[in-house]
Tab-separated table of C-alpha atoms in Angstrom:
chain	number	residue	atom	x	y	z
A	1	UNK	CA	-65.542	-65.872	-62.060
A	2	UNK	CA	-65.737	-68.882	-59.627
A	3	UNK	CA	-63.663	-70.668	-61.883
A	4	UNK	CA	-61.324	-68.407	-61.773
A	5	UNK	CA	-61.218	-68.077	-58.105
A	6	UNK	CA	-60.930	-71.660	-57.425
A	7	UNK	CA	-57.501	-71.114	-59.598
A	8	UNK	CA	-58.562	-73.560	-62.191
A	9	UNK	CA	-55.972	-73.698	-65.469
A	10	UNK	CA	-58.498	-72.404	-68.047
A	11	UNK	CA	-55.302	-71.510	-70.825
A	12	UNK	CA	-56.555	-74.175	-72.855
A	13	UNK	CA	-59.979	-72.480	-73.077
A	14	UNK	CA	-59.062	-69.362	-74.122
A	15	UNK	CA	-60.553	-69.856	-77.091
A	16	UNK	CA	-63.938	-70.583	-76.896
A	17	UNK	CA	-64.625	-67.523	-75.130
A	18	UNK	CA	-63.399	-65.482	-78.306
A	19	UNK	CA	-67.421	-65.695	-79.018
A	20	UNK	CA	-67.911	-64.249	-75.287
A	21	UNK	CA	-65.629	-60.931	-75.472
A	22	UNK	CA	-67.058	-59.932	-71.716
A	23	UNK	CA	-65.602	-63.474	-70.424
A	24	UNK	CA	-62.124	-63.453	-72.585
A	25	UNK	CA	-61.761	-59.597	-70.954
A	26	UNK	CA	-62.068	-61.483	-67.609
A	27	UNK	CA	-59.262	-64.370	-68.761
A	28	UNK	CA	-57.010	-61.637	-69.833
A	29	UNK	CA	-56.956	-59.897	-66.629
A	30	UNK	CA	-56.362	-62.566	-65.069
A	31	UNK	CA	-53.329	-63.211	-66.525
A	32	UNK	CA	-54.525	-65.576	-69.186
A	33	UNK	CA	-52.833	-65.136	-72.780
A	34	UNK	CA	-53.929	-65.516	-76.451
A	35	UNK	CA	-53.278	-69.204	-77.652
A	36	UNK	CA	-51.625	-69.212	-81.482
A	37	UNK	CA	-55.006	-69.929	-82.931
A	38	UNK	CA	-57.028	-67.160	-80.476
A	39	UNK	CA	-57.030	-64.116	-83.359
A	40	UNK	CA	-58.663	-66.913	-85.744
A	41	UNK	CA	-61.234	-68.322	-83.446
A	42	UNK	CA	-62.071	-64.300	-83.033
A	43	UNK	CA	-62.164	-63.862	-86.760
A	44	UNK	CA	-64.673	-67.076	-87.435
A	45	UNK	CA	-67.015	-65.989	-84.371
A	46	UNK	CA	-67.272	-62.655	-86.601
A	47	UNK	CA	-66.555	-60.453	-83.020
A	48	UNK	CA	-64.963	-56.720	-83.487
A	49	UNK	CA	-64.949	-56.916	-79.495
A	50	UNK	CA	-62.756	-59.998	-78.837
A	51	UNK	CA	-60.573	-59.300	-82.155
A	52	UNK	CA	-59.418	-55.890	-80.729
A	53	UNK	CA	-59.200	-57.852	-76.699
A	54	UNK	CA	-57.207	-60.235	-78.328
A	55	UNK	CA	-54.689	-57.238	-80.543
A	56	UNK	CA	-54.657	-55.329	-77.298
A	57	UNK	CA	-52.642	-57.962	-75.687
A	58	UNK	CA	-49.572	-57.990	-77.652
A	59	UNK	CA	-49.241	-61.389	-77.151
A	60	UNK	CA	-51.159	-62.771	-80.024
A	61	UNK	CA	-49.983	-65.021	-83.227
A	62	UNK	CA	-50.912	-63.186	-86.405
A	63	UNK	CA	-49.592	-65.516	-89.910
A	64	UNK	CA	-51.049	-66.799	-93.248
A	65	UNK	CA	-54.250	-68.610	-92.058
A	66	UNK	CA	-55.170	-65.479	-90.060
A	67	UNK	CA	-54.387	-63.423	-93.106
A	68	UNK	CA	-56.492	-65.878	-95.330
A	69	UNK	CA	-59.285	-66.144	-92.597
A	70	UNK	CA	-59.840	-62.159	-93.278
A	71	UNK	CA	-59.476	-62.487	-97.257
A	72	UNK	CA	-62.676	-64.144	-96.783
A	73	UNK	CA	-64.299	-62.715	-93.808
A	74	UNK	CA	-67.391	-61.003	-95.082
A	75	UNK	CA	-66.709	-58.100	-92.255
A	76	UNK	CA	-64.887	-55.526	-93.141
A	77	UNK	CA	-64.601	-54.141	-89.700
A	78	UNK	CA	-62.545	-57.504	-88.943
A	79	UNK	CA	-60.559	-57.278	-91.992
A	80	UNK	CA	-59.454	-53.707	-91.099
A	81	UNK	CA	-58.320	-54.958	-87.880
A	82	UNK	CA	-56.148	-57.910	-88.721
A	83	UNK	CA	-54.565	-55.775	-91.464
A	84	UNK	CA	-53.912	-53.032	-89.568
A	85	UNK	CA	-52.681	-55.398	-86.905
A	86	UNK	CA	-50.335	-57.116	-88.890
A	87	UNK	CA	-48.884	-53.567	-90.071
A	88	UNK	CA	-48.378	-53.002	-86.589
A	89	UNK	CA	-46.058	-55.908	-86.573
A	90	UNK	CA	-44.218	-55.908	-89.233
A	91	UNK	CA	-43.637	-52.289	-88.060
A	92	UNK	CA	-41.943	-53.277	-85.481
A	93	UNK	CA	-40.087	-55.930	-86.674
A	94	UNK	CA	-38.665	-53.073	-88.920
A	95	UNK	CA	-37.885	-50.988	-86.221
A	96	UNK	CA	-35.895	-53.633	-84.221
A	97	UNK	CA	-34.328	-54.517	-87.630
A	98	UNK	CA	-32.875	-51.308	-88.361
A	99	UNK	CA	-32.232	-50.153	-84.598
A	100	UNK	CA	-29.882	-53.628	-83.971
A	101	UNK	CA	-28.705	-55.262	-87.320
A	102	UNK	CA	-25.570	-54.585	-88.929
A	103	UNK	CA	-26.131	-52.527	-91.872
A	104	UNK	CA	-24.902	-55.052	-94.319
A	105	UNK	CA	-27.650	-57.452	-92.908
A	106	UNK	CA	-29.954	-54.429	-93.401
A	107	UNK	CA	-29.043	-54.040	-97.306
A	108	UNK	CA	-28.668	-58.204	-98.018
A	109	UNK	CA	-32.317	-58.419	-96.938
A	110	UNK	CA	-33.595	-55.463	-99.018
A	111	UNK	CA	-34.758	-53.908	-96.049
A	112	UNK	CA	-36.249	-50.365	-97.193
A	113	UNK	CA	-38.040	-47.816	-95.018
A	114	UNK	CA	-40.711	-47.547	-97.724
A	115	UNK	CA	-41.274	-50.991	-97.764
A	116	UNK	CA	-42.854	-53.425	-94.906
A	117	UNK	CA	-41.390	-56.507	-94.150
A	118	UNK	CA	-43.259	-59.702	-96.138
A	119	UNK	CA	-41.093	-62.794	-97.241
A	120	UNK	CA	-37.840	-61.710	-95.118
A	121	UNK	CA	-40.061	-61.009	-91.999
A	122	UNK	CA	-39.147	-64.682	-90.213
A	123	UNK	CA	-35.452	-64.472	-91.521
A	124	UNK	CA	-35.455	-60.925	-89.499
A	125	UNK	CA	-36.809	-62.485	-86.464
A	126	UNK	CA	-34.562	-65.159	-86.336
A	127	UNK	CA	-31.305	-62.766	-86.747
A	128	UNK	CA	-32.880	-60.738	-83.417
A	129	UNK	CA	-33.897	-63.540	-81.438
A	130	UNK	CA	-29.970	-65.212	-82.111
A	131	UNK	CA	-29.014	-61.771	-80.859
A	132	UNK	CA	-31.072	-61.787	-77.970
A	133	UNK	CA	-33.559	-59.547	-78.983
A	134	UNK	CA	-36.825	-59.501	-77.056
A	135	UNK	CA	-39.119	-60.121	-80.469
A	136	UNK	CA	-41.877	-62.343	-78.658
A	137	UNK	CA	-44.635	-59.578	-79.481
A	138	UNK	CA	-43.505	-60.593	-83.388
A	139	UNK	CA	-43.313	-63.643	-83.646
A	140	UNK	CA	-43.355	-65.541	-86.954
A	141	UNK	CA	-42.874	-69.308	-87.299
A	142	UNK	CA	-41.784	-69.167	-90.827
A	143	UNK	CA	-41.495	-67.805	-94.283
A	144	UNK	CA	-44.428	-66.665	-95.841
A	145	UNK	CA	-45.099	-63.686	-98.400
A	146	UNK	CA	-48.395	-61.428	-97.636
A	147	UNK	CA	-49.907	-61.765	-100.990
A	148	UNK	CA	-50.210	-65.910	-101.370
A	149	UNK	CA	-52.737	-65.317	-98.704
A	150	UNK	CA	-55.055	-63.061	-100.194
A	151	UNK	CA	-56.932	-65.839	-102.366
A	152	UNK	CA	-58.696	-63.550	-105.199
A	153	UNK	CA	-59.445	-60.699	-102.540
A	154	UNK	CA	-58.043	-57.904	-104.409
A	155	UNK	CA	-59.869	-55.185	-102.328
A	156	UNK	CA	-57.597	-57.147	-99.794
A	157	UNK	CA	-54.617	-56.804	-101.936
A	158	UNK	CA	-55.076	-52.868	-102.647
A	159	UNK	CA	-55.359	-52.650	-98.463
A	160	UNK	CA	-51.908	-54.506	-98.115
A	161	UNK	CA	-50.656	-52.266	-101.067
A	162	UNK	CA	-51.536	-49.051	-99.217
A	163	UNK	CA	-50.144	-49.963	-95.681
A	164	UNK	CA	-46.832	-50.421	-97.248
A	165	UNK	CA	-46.283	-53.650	-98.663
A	166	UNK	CA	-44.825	-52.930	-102.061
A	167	UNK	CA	-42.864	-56.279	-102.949
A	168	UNK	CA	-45.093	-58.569	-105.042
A	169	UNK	CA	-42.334	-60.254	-106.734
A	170	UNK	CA	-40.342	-61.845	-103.660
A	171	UNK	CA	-38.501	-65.297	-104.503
A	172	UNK	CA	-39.221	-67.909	-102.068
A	173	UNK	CA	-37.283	-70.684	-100.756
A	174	UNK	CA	-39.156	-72.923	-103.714
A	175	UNK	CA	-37.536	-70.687	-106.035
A	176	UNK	CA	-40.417	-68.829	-107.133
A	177	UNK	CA	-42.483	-65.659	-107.001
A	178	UNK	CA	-46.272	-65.326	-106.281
A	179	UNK	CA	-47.302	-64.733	-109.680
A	180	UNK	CA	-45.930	-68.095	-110.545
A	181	UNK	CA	-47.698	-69.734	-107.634
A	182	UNK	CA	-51.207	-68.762	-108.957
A	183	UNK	CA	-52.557	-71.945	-109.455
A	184	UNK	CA	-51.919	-73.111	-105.408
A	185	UNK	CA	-52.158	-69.687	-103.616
A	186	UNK	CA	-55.372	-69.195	-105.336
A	187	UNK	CA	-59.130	-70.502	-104.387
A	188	UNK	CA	-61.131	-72.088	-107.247
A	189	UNK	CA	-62.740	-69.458	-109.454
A	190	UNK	CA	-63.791	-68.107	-112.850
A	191	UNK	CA	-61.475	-67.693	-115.582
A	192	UNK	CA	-61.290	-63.642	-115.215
A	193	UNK	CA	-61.306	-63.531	-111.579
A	194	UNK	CA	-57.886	-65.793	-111.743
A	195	UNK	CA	-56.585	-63.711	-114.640
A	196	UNK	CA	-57.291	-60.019	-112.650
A	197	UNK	CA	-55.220	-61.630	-110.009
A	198	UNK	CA	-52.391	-61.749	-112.289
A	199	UNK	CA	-52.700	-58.407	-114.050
A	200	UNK	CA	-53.304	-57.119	-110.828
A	201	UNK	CA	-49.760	-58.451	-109.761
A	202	UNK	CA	-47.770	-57.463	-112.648
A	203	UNK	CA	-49.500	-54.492	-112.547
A	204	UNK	CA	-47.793	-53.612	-109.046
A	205	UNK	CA	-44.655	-54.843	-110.510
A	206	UNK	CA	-44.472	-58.518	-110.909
A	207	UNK	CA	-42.181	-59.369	-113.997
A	208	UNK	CA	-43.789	-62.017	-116.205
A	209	UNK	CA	-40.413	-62.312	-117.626
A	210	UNK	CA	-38.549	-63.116	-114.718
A	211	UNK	CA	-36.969	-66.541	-114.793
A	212	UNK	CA	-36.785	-69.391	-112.478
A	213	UNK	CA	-35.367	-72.824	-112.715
A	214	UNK	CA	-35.293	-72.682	-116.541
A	215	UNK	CA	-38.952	-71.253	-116.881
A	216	UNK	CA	-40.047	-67.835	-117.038
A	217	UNK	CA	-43.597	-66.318	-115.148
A	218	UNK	CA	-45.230	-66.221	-118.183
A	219	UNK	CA	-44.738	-69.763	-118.565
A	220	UNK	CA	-45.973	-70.779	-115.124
A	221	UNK	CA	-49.265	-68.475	-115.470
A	222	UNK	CA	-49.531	-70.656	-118.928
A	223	UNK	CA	-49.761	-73.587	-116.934
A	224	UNK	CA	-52.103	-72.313	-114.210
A	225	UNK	CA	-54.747	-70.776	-117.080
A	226	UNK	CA	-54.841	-74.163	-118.600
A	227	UNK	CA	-55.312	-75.996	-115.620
A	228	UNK	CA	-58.623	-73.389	-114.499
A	229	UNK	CA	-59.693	-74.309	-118.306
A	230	UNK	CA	-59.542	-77.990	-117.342
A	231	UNK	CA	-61.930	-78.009	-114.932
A	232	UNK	CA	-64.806	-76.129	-116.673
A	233	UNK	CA	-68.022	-78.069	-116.552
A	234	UNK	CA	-69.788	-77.549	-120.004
A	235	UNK	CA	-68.798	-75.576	-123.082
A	236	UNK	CA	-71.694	-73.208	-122.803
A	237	UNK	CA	-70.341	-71.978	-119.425
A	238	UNK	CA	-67.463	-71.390	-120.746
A	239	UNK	CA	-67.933	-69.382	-124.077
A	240	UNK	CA	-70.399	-67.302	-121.748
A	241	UNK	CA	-67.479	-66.929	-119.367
A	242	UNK	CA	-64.863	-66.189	-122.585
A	243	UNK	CA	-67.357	-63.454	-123.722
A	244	UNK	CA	-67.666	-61.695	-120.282
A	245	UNK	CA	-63.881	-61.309	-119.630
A	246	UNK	CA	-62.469	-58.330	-119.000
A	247	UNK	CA	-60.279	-55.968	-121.211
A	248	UNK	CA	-57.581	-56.500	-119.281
A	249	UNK	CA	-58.178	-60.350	-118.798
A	250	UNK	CA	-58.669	-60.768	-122.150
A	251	UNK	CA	-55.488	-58.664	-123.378
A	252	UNK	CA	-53.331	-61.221	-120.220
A	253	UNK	CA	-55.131	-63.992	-122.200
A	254	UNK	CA	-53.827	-62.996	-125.423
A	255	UNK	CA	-50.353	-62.430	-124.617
A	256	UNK	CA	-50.037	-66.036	-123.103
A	257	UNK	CA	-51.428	-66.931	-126.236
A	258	UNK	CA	-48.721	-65.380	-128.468
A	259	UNK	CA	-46.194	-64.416	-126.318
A	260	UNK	CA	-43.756	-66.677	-128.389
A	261	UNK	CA	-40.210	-66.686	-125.188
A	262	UNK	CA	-39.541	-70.321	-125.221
A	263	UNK	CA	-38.072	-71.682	-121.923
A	264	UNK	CA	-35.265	-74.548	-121.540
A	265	UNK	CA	-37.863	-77.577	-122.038
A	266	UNK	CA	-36.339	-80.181	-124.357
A	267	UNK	CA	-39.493	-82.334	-124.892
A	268	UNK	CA	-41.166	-83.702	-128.902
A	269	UNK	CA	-44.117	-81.692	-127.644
A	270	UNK	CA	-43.009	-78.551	-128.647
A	271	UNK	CA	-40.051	-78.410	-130.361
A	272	UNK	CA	-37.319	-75.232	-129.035
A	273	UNK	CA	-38.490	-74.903	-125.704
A	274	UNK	CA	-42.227	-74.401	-124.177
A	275	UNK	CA	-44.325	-71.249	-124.836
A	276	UNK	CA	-46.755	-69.721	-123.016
A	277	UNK	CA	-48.947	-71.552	-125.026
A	278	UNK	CA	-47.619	-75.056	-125.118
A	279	UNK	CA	-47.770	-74.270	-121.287
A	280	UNK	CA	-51.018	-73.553	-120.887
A	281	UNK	CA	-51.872	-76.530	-123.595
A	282	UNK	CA	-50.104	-78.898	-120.550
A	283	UNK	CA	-52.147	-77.608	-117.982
A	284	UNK	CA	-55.449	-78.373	-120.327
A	285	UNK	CA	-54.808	-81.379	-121.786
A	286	UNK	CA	-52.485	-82.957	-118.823
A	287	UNK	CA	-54.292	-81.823	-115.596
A	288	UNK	CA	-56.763	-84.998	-115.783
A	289	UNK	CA	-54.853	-87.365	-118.923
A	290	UNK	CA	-57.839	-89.399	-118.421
A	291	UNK	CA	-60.374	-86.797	-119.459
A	292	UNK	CA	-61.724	-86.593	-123.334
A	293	UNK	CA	-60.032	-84.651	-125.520
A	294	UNK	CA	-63.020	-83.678	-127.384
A	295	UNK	CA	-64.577	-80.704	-125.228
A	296	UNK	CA	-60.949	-79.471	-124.474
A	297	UNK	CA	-60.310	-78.701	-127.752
A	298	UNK	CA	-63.756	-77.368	-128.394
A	299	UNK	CA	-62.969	-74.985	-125.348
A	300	UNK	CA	-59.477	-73.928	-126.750
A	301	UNK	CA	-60.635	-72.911	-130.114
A	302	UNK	CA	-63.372	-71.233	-128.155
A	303	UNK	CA	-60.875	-69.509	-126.113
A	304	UNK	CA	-59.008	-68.415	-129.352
A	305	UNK	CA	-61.283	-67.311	-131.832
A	306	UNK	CA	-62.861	-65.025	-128.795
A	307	UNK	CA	-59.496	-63.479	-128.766
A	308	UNK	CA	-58.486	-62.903	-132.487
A	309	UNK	CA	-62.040	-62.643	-133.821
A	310	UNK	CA	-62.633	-58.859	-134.017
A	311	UNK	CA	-58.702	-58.509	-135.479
A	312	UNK	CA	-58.191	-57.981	-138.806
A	313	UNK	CA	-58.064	-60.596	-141.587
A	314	UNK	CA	-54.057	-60.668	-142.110
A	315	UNK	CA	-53.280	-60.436	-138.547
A	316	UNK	CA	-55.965	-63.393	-138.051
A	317	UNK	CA	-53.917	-65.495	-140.334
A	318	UNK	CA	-50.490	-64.559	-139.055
A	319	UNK	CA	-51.238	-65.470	-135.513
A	320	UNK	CA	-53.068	-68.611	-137.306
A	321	UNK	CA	-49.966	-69.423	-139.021
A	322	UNK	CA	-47.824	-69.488	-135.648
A	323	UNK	CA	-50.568	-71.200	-133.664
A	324	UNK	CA	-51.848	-74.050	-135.528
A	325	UNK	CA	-48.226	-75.678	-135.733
A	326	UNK	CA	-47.961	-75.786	-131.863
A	327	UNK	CA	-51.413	-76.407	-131.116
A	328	UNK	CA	-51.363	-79.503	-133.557
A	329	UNK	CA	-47.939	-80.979	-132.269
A	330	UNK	CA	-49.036	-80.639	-128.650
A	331	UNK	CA	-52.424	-82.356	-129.097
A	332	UNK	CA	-51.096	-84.761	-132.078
A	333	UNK	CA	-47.920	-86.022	-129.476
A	334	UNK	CA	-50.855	-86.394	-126.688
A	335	UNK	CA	-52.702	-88.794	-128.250
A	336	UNK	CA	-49.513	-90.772	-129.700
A	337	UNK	CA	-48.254	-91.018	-125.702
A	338	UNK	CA	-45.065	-89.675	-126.336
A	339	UNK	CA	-43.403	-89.305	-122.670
A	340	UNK	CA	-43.557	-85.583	-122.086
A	341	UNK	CA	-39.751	-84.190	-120.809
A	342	UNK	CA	-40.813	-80.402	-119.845
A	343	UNK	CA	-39.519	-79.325	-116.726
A	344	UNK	CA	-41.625	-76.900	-115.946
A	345	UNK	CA	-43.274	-77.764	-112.994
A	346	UNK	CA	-40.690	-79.928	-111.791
A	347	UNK	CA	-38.811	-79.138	-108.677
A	348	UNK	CA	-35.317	-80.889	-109.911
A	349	UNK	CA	-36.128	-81.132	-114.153
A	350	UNK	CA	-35.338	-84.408	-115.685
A	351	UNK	CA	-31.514	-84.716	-116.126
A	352	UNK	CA	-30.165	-84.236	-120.050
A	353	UNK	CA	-28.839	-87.606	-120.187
A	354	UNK	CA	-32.301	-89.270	-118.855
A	355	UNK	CA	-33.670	-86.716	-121.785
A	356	UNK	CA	-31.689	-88.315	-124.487
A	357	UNK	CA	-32.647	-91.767	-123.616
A	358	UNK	CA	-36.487	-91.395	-123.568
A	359	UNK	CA	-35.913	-89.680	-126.898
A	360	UNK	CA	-34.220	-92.355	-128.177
A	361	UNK	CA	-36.258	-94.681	-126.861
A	362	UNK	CA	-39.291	-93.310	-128.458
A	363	UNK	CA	-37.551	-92.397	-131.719
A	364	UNK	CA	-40.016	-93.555	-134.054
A	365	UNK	CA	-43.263	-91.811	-132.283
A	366	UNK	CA	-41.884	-88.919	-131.945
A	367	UNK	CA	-40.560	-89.219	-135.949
A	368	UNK	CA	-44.097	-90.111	-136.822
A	369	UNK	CA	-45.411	-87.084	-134.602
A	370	UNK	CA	-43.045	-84.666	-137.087
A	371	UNK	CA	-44.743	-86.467	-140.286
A	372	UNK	CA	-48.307	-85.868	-138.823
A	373	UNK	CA	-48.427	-82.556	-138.311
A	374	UNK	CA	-46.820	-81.971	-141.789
A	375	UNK	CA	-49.717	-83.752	-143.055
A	376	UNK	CA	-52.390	-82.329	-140.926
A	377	UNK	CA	-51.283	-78.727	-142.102
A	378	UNK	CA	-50.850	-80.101	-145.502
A	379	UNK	CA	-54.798	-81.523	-145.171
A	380	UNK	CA	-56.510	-78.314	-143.842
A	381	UNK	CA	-54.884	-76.407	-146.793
A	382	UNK	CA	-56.346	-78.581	-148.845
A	383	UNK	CA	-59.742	-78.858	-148.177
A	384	UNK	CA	-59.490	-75.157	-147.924
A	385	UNK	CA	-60.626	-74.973	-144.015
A	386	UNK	CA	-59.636	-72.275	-141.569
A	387	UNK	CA	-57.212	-74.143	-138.468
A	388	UNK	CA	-60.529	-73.739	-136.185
A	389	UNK	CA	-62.820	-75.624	-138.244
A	390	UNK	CA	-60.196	-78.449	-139.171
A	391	UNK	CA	-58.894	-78.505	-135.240
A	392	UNK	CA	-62.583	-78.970	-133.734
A	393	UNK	CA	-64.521	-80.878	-136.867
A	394	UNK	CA	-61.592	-82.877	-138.401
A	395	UNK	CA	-58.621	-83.144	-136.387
A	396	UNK	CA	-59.890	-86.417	-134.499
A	397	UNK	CA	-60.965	-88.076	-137.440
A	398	UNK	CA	-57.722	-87.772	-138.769
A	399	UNK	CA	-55.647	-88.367	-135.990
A	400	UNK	CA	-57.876	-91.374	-135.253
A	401	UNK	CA	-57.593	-92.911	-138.863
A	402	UNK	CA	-53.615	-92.518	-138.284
A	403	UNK	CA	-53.344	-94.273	-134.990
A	404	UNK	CA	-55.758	-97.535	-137.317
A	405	UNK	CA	-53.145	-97.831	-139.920
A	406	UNK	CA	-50.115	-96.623	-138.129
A	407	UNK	CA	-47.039	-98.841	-138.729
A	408	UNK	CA	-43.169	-98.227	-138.906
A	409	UNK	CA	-42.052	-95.395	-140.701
A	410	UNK	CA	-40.437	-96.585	-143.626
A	411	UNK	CA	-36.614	-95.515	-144.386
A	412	UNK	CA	-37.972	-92.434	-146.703
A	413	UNK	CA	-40.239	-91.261	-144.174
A	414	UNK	CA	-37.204	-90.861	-141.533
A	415	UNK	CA	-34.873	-89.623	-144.373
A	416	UNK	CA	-37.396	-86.862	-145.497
A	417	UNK	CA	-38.408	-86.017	-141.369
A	418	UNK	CA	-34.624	-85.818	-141.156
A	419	UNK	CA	-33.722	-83.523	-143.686
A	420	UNK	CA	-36.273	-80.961	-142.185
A	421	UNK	CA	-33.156	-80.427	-139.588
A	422	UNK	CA	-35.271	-81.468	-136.776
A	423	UNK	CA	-33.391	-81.603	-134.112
A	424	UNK	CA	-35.085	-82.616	-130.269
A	425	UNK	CA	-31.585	-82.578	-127.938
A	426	UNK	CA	-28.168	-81.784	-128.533
């Protein structure tokens, strides 16, 4: 209080007396005001009191990090109150919205009454402040959508659901949709907590179809599955982890798996476009180059004979028969270093003349991929082994006896490769 008598600037302190709500009471009526970061600093020092001071001002900043500071605030008190909070907001952001924009702008920005503002919140602040709109109790600095700042909190996500935010499937300014940004707007974690994340999404309406810059959502959640496989620390962890997946994780799992929508890659790895599968085989085997092939691929066939063990003999060997091809070529054109041209995950691709040259450029390898995979097919058949047991006990052994006596393919080899009708680019 003497402090505040002798008219000292404490603004800059605000702050640190979030963990004091009986002092920040005092700097609010004296005129003091939230700084951006106040409702965080409230959050962290886990106080209901000086959350609700700091709401009750009006004046406060509420964006993603506050939003991801309560997905993993163990309070649920303070939770409720940032949620509800931001509801508040966006609420009136609404109301402004439909009270002075034109109704065209209204209907361009999907504005709905049964549906709170998320992604298109900052764009609707920026059309009221240009028409000198008084929207400083709403502020927002930019574009963000609700649910890339839930991490896995889907108790969180249910909560946002409720109060009105219905669009899960929003297309950023990146081009994409949250459901394809898994793998960044998500926290490490176990393989089923990353997949209930996604069914949760496309249970709420998030198309795994939907395409973006050549790739579909299916593809990118390929990509992000492989890349949480990656990083698994020992293969025991792991097939306990496979075996304690969900029915719904494991039936996400298996669609990835066979799902067979190609996308517009043009790359020797898998030949007509990428798969969910030869997608989530990138993020495996490509995350970390540098790491051993060996326990990845005891890990995938872990991964896949969890999923299509308890099926039924002839579906076994008709999903068999359309993975082992692609599962072969991806590894098999890893280990030759054949320059990968996919495009998923590329913000611009690779341009379709730059795609013809590397091809060319690497005729031979990727000529010599087409006749190993012919005759690793060819071998399992013939020692009679199912694709598992050749893949994890045989495959290496093979591939490393080819890479010893590897040499240029003779002018039959390329005649016979070319007269499969192989064909990489047009």
């Amino acid at each position: 209080m003497a402090l505040l008598k002798k008219g000292l600037d404490l603004q800059q302190w605000v702050d640190s007396y979030t963990h004091w709500p009986n002092g920040l009471a005092l700097l609010f009526q004296f005129g003091y005001t939230p700084t951006e970061s106040c409702l965080t600093s409230a959050c962290e020092a886990d106080c209901e009191e000086s959350v609700k001071l700091v709401i009750s001002t009006q004046k406060y900043y509420l964006g993603p990090s506050e939003l991801e500071v309560a997905s993993n605030h163990h309070n649920s008190a303070v939770v409720e109150l940032v949620v509800q909070a931001l509801v508040d907001r966006r609420r009136r952001l609404q109301v402004l919205a439909e009270t002075y924009l034109p109704d065209e702008v209204i209907s361009q920005l999907g504005i709905r009454p049964d549906n709170l503002l998320s992604l298109q919140a900052y764009k609707v602040y920026q059309l009221l402040k240009t028409s000198s709109i008084d929207v400083d109790d709403v502020k927002e600095w930019y574009t963000w959508s609700v649910y890339d700042y839930v991490g896995t909190n889907l108790k969180l996500a249910d909560h946002l659901w409720d109060a009105g935010f219905r669009d899960v499937d929003e297309v950023d300014d990146g081009n994409k949709t949250c459901l394809m940004k898994l793998w960044w707007n998500s926290p490490p974690c176990s393989l089923n907590v990353l997949l209930e994340k996604a069914s949760w999404l496309i249970n709420k309406g998030a198309d795994i179809g939907l395409k973006r810059s050549g790739s579909r959502a299916l593809h990118y959640l390929g990509q992000t599955v492989g890349k949480n496989l990656h990083f698994k620390e020992s293969l025991e962890d792991f097939a306990l982890e496979i075996d304690q997946l969900s029915e719904r994780s494991k039936d996400l799992l298996f669609t990835i798996l066979v799902e067979n929508t190609r996308d517009c890659c043009c790359c020797p790895c898998s030949l007509k476009g990428c798969s969910g599968l030869t997608t989530l085989l990138n993020g495996l085997f490509r995350t970390w180059p540098e790491k051993g092939m060996g326990d990845l691929i005891q890990m995938l066939a872990i991964m896949i004979k969890s999923l299509i063990g308890s099926l039924g003999p002839e579906i076994q060997e008709s999903l068999i028969y359309q993975l082992a091809p692609c599962v072969l070529r991806f590894i098999t054109c890893q280990s030759l270093e054949i320059s990968h041209t996919c495009v998923h995950g590329l913000s611009g691709g690779i341009d379709a003349e730059e795609i013809r040259e590397i091809h060319d450029e690497e005729k031979l390898l990727i000529l010599e991929l087409d006749k190993l995979v012919v005759e690793f097919l060819s071998t399992s058949s013939r020692l009679g082994l199912s694709f598992l047991d050749f893949l994890t006990d045989y495959w290496s052994m093979e591939m490393d006896e080819a890479l010893l006596s590897r040499g240029t393919p003779s002018e039959e080899d390329i005649s016979q490769i070319l007269e499969t009708g192989v064909v990489l680019y047009k």
